[in-house]
Short mmCIF file of C-alpha atoms in Angstrom, two decimals:
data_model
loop_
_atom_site.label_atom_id
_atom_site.label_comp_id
_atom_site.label_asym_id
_atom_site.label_seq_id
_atom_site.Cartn_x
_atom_site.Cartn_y
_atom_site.Cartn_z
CA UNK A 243 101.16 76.76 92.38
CA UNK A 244 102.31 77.57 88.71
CA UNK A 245 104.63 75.29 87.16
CA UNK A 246 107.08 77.81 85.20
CA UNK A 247 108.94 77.33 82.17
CA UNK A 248 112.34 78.22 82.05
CA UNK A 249 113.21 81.70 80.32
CA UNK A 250 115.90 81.13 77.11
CA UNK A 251 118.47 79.01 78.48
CA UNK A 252 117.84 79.87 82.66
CA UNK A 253 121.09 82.37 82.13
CA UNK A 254 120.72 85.32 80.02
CA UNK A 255 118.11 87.85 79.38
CA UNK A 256 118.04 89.44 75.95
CA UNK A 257 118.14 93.09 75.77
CA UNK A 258 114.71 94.24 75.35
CA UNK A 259 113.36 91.08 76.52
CA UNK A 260 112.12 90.28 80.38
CA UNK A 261 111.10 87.17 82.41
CA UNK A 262 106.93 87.03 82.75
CA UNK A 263 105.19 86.03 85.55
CA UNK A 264 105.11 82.52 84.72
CA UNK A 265 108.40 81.87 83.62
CA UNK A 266 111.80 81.58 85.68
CA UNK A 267 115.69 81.89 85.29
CA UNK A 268 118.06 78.65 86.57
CA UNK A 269 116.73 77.66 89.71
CA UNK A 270 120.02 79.11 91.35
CA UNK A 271 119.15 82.49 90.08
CA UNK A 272 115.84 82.25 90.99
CA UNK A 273 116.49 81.56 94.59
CA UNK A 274 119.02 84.71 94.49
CA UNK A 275 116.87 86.90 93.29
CA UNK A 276 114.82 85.56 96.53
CA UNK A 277 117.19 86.51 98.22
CA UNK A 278 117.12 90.21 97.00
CA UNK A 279 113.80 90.58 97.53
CA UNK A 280 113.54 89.11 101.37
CA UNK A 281 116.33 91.56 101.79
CA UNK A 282 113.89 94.85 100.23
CA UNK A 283 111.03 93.89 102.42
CA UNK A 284 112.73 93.05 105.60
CA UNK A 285 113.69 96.69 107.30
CA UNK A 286 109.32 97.37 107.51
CA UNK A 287 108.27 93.77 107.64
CA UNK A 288 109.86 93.52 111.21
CA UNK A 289 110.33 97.06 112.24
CA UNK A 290 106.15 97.07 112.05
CA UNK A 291 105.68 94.23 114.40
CA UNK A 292 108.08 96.04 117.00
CA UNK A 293 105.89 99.37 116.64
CA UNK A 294 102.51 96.92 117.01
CA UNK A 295 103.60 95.47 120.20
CA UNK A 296 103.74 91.76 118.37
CA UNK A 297 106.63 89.16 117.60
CA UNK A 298 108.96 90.25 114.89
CA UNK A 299 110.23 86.74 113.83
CA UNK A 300 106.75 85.35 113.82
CA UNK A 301 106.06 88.40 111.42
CA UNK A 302 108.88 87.34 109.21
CA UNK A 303 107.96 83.79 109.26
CA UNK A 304 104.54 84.36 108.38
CA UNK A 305 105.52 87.38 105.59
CA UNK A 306 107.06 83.89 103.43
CA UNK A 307 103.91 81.83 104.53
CA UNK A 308 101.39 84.38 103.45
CA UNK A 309 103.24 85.56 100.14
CA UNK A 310 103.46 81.62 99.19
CA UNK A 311 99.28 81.26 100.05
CA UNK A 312 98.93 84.85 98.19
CA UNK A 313 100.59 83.53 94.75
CA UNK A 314 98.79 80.25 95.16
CA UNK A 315 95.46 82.61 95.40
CA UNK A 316 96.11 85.10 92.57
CA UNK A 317 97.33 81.51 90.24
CA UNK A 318 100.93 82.66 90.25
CA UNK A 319 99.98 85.91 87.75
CA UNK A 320 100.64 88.60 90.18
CA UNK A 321 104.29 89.46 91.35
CA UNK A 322 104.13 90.82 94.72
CA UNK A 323 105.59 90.18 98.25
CA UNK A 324 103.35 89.77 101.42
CA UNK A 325 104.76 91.87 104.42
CA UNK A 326 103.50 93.67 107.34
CA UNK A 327 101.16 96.42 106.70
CA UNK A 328 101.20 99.71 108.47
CA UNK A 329 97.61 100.34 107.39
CA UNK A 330 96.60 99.15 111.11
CA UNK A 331 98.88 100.97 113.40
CA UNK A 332 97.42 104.31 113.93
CA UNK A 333 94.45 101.70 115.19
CA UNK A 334 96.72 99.33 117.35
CA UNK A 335 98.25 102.68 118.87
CA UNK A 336 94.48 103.49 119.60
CA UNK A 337 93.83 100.04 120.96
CA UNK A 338 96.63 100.20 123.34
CA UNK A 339 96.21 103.50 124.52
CA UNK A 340 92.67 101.91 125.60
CA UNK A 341 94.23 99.62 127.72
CA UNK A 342 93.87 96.79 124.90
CA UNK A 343 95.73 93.72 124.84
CA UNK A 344 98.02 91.87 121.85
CA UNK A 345 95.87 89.27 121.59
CA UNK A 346 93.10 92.20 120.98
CA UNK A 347 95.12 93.68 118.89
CA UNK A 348 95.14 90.76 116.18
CA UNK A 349 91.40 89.97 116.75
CA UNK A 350 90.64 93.55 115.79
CA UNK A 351 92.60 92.87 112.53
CA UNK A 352 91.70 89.27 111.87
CA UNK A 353 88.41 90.73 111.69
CA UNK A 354 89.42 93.56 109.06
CA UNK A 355 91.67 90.80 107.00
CA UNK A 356 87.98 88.51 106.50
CA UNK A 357 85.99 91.43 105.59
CA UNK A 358 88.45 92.70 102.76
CA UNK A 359 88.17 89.02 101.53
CA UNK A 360 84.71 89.43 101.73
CA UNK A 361 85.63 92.83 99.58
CA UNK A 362 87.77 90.71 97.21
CA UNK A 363 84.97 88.11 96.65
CA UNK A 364 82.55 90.56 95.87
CA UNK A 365 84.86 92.27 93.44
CA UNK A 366 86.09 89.32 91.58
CA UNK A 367 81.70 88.33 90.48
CA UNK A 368 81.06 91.48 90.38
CA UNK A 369 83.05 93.85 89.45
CA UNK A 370 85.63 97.06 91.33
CA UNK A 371 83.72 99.76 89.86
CA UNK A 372 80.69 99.61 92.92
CA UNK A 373 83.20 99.75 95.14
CA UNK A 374 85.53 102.39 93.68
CA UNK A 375 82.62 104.17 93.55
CA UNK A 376 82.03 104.24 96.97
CA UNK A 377 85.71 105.14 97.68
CA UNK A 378 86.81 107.37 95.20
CA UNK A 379 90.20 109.31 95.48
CA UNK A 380 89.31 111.65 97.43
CA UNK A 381 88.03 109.41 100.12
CA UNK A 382 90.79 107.28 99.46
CA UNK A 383 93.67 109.79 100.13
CA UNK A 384 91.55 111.21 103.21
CA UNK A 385 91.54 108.04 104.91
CA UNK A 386 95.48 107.25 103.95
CA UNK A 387 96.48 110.83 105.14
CA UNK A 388 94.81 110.67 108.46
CA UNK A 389 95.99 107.28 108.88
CA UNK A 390 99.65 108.57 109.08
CA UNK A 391 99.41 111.81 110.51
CA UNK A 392 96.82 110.31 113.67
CA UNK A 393 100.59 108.66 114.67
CA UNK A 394 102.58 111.84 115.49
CA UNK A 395 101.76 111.20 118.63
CA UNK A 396 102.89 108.15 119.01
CA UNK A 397 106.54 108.71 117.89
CA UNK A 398 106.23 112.02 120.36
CA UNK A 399 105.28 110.56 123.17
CA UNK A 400 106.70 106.95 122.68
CA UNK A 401 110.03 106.77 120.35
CA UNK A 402 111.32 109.90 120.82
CA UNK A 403 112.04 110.74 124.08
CA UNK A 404 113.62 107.23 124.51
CA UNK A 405 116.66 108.91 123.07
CA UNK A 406 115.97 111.96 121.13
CA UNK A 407 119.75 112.51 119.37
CA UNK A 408 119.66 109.05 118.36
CA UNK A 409 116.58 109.64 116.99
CA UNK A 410 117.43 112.93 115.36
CA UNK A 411 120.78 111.25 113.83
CA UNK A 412 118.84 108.10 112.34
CA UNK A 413 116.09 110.28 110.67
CA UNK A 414 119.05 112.21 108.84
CA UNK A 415 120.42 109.06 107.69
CA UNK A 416 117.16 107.58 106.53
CA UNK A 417 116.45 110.93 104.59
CA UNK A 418 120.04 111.37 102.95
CA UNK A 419 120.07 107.76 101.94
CA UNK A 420 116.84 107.24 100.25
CA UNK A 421 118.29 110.22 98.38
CA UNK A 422 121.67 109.81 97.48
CA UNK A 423 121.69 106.20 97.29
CA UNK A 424 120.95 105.06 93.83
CA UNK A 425 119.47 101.45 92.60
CA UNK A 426 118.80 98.50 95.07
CA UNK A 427 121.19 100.32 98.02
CA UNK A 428 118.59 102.95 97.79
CA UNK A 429 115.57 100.77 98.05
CA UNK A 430 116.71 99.32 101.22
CA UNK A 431 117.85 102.65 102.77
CA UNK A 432 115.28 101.95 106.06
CA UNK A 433 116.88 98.41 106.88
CA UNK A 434 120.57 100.46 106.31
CA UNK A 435 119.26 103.31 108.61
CA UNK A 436 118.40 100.77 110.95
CA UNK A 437 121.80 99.22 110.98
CA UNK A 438 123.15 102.45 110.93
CA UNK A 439 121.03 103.07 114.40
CA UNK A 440 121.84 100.32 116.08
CA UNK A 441 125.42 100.96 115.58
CA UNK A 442 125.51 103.88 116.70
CA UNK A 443 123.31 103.08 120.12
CA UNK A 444 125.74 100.21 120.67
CA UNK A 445 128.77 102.93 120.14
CA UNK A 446 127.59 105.39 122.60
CA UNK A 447 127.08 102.63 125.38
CA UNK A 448 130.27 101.73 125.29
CA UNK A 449 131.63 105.63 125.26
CA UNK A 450 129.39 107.09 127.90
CA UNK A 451 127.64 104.38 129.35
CA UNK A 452 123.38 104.24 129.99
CA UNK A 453 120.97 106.53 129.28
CA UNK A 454 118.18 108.28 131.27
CA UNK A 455 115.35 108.69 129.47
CA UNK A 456 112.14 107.15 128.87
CA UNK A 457 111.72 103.15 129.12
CA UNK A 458 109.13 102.11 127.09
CA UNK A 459 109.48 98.72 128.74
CA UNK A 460 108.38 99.71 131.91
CA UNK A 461 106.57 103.38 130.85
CA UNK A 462 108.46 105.72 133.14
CA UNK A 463 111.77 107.29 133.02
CA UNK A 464 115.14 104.82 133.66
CA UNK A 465 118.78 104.59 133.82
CA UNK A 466 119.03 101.79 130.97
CA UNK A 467 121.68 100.70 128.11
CA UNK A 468 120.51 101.90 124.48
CA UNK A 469 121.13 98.00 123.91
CA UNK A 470 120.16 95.64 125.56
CA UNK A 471 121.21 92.09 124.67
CA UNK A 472 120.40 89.67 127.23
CA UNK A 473 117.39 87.44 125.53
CA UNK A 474 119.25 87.61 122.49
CA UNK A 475 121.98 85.80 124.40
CA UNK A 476 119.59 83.30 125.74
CA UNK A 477 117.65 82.39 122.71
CA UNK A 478 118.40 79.61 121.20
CA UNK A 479 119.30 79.60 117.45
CA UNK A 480 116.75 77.20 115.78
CA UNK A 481 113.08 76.78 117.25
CA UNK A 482 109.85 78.19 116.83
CA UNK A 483 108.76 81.94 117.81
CA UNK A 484 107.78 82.18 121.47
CA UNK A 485 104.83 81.93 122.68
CA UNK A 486 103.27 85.04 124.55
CA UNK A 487 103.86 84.96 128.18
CA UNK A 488 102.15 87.93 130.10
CA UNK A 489 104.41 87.17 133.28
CA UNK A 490 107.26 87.58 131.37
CA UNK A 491 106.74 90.11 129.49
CA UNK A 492 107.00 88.33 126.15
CA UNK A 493 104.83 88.75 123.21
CA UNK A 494 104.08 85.76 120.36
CA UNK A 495 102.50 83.30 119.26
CA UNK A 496 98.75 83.48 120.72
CA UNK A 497 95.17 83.10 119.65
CA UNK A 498 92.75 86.08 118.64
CA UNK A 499 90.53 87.93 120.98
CA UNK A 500 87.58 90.02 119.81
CA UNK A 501 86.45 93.47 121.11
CA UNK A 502 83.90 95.38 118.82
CA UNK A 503 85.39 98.75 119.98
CA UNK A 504 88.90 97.75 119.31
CA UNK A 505 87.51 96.19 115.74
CA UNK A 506 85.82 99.50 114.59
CA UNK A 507 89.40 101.22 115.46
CA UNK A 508 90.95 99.23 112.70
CA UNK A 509 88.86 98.75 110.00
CA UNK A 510 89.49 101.85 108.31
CA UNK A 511 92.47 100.38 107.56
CA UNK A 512 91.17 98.06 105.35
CA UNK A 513 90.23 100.99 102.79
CA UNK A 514 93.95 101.56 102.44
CA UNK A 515 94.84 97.90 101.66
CA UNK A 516 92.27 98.22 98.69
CA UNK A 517 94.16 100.84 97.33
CA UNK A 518 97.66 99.25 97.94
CA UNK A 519 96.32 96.21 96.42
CA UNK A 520 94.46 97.83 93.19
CA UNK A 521 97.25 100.24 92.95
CA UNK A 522 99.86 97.20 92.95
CA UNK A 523 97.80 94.86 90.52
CA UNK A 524 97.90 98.08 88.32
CA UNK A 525 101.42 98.78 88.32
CA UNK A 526 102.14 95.16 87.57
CA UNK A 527 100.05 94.94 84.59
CA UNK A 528 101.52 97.83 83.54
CA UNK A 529 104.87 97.27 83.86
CA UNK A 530 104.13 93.44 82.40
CA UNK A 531 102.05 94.65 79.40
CA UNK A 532 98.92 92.26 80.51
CA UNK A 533 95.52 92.48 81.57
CA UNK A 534 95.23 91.69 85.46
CA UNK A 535 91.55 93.62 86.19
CA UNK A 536 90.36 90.32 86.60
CA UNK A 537 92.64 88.91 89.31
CA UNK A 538 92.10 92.40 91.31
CA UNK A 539 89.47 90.48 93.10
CA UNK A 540 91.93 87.40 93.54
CA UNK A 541 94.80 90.01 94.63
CA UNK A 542 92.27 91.36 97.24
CA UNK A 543 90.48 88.36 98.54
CA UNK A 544 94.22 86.77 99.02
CA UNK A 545 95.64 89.47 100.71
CA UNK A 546 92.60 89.70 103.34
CA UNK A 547 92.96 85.82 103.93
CA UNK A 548 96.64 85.93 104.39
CA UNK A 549 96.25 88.54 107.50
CA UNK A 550 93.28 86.66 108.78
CA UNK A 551 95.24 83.15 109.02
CA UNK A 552 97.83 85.30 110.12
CA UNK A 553 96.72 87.24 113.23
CA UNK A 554 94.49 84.50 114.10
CA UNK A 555 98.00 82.70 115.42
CA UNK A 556 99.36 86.28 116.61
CA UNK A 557 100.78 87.47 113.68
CA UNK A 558 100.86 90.66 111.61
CA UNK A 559 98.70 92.06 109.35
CA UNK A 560 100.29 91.79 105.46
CA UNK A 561 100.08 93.74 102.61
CA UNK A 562 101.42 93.78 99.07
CA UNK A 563 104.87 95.25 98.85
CA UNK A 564 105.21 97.69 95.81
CA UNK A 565 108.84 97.74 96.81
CA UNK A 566 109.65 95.22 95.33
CA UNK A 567 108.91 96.26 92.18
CA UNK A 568 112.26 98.27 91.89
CA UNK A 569 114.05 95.08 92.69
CA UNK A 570 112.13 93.77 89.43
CA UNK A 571 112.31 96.79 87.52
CA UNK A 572 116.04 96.64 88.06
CA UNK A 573 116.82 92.81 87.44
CA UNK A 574 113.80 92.67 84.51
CA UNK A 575 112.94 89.55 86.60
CA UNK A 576 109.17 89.51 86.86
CA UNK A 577 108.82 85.87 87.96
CA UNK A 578 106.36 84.77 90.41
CA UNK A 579 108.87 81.74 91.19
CA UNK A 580 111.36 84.52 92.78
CA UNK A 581 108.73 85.18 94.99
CA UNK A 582 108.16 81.88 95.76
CA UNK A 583 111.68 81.07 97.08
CA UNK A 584 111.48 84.60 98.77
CA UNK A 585 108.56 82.99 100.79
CA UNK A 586 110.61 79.93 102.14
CA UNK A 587 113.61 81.77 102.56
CA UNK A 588 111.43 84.18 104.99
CA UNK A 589 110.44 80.95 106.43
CA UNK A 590 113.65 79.49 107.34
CA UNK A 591 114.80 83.25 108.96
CA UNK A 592 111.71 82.89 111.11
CA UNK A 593 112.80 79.53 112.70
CA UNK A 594 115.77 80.95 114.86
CA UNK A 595 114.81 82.51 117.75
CA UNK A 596 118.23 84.44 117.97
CA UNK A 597 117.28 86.25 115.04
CA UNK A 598 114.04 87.28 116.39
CA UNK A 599 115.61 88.52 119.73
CA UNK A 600 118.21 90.61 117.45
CA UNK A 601 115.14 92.54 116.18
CA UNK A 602 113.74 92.93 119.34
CA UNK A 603 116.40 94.31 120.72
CA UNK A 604 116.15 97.29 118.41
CA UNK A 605 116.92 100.57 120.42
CA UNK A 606 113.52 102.65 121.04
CA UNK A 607 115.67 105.81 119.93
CA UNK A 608 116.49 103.93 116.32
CA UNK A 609 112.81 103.47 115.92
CA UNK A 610 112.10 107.22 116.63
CA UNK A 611 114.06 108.69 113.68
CA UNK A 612 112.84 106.22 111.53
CA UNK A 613 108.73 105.98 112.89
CA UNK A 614 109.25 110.05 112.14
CA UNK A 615 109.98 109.63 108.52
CA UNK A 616 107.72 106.48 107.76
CA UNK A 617 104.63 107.86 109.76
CA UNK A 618 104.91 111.46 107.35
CA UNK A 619 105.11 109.30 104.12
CA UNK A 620 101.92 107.34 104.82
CA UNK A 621 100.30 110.50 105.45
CA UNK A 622 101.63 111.99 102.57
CA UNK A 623 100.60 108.97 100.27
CA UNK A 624 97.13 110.98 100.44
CA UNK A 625 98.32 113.82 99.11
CA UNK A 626 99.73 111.72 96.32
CA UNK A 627 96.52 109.99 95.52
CA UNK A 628 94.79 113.02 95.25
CA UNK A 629 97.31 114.75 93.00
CA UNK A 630 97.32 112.02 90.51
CA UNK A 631 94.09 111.70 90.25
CA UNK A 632 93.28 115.33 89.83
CA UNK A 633 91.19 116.11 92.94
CA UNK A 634 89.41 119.54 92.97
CA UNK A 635 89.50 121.15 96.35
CA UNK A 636 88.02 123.88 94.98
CA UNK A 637 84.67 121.89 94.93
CA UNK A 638 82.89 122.35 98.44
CA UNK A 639 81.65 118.96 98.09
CA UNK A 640 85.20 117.58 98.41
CA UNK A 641 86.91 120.47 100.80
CA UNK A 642 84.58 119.85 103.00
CA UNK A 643 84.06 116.06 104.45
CA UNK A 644 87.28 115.96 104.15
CA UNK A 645 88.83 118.81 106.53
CA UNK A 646 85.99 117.83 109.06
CA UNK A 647 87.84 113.87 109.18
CA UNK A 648 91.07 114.91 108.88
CA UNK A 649 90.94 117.47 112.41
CA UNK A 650 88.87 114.71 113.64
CA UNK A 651 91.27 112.06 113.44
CA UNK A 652 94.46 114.18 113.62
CA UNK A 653 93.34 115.66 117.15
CA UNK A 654 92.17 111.86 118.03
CA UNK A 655 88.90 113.38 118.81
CA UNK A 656 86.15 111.30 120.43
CA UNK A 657 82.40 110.41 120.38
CA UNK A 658 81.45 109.14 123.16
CA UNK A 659 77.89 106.69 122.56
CA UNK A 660 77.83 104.76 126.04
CA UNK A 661 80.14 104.36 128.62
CA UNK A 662 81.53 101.47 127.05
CA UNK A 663 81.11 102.39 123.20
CA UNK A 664 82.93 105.49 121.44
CA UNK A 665 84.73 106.37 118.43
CA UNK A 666 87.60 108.42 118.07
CA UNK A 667 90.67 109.08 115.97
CA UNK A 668 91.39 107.29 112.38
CA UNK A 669 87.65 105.29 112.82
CA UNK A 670 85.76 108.58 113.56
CA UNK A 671 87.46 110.50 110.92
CA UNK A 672 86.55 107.71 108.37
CA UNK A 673 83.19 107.43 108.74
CA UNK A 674 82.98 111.58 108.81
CA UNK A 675 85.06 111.23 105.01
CA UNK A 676 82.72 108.69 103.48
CA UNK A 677 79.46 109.62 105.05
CA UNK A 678 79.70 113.28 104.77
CA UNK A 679 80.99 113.00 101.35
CA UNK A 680 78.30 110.96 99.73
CA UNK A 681 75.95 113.17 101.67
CA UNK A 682 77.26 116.29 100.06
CA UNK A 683 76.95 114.89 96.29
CA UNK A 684 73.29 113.82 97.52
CA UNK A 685 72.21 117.27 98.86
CA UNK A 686 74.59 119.94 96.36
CA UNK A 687 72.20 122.16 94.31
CA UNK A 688 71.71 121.10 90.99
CA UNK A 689 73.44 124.21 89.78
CA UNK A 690 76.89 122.67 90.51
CA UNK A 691 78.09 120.99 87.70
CA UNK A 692 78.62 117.28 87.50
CA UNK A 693 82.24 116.26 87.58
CA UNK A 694 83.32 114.38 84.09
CA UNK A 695 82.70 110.81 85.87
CA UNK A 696 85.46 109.95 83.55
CA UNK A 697 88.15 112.05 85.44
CA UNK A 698 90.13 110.21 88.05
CA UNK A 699 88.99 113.06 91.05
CA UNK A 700 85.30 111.58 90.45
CA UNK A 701 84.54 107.63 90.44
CA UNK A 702 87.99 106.78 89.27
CA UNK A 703 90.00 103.77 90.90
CA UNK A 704 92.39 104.41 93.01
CA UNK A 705 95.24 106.09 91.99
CA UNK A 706 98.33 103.39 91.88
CA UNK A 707 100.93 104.18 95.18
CA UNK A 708 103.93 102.17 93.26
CA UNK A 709 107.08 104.44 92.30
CA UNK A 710 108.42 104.67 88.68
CA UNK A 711 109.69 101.17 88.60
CA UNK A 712 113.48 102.76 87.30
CA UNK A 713 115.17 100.96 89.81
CA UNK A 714 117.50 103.83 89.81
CA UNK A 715 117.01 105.94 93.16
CA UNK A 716 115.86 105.02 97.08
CA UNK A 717 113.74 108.58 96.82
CA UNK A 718 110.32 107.72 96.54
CA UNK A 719 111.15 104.15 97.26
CA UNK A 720 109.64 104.03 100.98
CA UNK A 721 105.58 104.65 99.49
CA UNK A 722 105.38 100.83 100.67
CA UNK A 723 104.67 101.20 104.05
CA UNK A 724 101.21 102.56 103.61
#
């Protein structure tokens, strides 16, 4: 780790001026502006594990272990925030719908975590520009949008029936207040939302009592409470996460098992965390006015060793959180060291049991109105990509892969190879994108002109998902959950 040198006199910042990677305020305002950012990344870092079907405080715990390994990777030069990707969950929904297990579930994406280190080494000898040729914007927004729209089924047939004005209620919420709230209210709108959600479920069990609807917990329709606090009241407040026990019905710490069907399901996924991760490293050296290209390889080899260590103890899959930058954008804080004591505070949070059973506890109606919202923005990421980058649609070689993979892995469609080997969904739809794709530019008459290769909707990188880092406005704000 980076030992930083203290910025002025650890107080002030002069106008114009801002704190670099490598340097730090007092360590008492370092460790608040921890604070701040724990408190940007928590609403997805544990409302993720809950949708996975894995241990929100073990999440959280490991979100301040992994950012800590991911700055001692990238040699304390990149500011960024480790928490749980969504990248995976159109996969894990897959997975379970398959009959799959958790421990299944993180073997899948253990797997996907070592081959985008494998990604990350190649990049940092060799170069990004093989591989962003092979995934060019157009690919790269395919596979993001049918990443996020594959999961409208899952909040139609899973969150929202489990209490569909709740639901309704909390996605209005979540939508007004990434609007109308400006500046670091606005960039935690989802974890508000939430509060506002569970609230309001608490509320209505005390006015009209339970609910029938649709138990998730035991997959049929119940007469249940909207909350239900009874292992929060037996947890204990300091210990370890649980570990899984089937019998019980309790889901955490465990080790890895492997499946190749269930790991070709999720490593599409792995072609959005390059593009988080370039798109991040970008907007940081941007923003910081230095040269990062060559830590990109760092930035991606650390990120895909951080969710291999990880899920290989039954945790989630991390990513780099772009959300964060408003909280440096707004405080002109850039300091890896703020990350740093983000990490350990993380850490601490994921030693009390109590607060793990909190999150658990979440009503399955709160995470309908907000699974709605999130689940349309990842999809919608795509279209972003491919706007900034200038894709032509008018160009048969691009329409074309990609309306195949998107119906293919919208509609969950399935190839069927043996009786025990298929693809389907987000996996299928990939490999239609990329293959089809390369195969078009191979077999197009020579009569079609060449793209510029130096536009952005040809071999360009990928386009950068970050927001303008104005710190001014939640709208926009929730890109990070791609």
């Amino acid at each position: 780790m980076p030992i930083w040198t203290v910025h002025g006199d650890g107080k002030n910042i002069e106008p114009g001026q801002v704190v670099a990677p490598m340097e730090r305020l007092s360590w008492g305002r370092t460790i608040g502006l921890g604070g701040q950012h724990v408190v940007s990344m928590f609403g997805a870092t544990f409302v993720f594990p809950i949708i996975m079907g894995l241990n929100p405080q073990l999440a959280v715990m490991l979100s301040g272990f992994c950012t800590l390994f991911f700055l001692a990777v990238v040699k304390g030069r990149i500011p960024s925030y480790l928490g749980t990707s969504a990248a995976f969950v159109g996969g894990i929904a897959a997975i379970y719908a398959q009959g799959g297990s958790p421990s299944e579930v993180t073997g899948a994406i253990m797997v996907s975590g070592l081959v985008l280190a494998a990604i990350g080494v190649v990049i940092h000898f060799l170069g990004g520009s093989l591989v962003f040729k092979i995934l060019p914007p157009v690919v790269t927004g395919a596979v993001v949008m049918l990443i996020g729209f594959n999961l409208a089924p899952v909040v139609a047939g899973t969150y929202w029936p489990q209490d569909q004005w709740v639901a309704l209620t909390v996605m209005i919420a979540l939508i007004v207040g990434s609007v109308v709230l400006r500046g670091f209210l606005g960039r935690v709108a989802i974890f508000l939302a939430l509060l506002f959600g569970y609230a309001l479920s608490w509320i209505l069990d005390r006015i009209s009592g339970p609910i029938t609807s649709y138990d998730a917990g035991a997959d049929a329709v119940t007469e249940h409470f909207r909350v239900n606090w009874d292992g929060v009241a037996s947890a204990p407040w300091f210990g370890l996460p649980p570990f899984t026990d089937e019998a019980a019905g309790v889901v955490g710490i465990h080790a890895p098992s492997f499946s190749l069907t269930f790991i070709v399901l999720v490593l599409p996924g792995v072609i959005a965390l390059i593009a988080e991760n370039a798109g991040h490293v970008k907007a940081v050296a941007e923003i910081t006015k230095t040269d990062l290209d060559p830590m990109m390889g760092r930035a991606l080899a650390g990120d895909g060793l951080a969710t291999a260590l990880a899920t290989g103890v039954g945790g989630s899959p991390t990513t780099t959180y772009a959300e964060n930058i408003g909280v440096m954008a707004a405080t002109r804080v850039y300091s890896t060291a703020a990350y740093a004591a983000a990490g350990v505070i993380a850490m601490l949070l994921g030693f009390s049991p109590k607060f793990g059973a909190v999150i658990s506890a979440t009503p399955g109606g709160v995470l309908g109105g907000i699974t709605v919202v999130l689940y349309g923005i990842i999809g919608l990421l795509g279209a972003k990509i491919w706007k900034e980058n200038g894709v032509d649609f008018g160009d048969p070689r691009n329409l074309m892969p990609v309306a195949a993979g998107l119906i293919i892995a919208i509609g969950d469609t399935s190839l069927e190879f043996t009786d025990t080997f298929s693809l389907s969904g987000i996996a299928l739809g990939t490999i239609v994108v990329i293959g089809l794709y390369h195969l078009c530019r191979v077999i197009a008459p020579k009569d079609i002109p060449p793209e510029d290769p130096d536009t952005p909707s040809d071999q360009g990188e990928p386009v950068r998902t970050e927001p303008d880092p104005d710190g001014e406005s939640g709208a926009g704000r929730l890109k990070e959950f791609a």
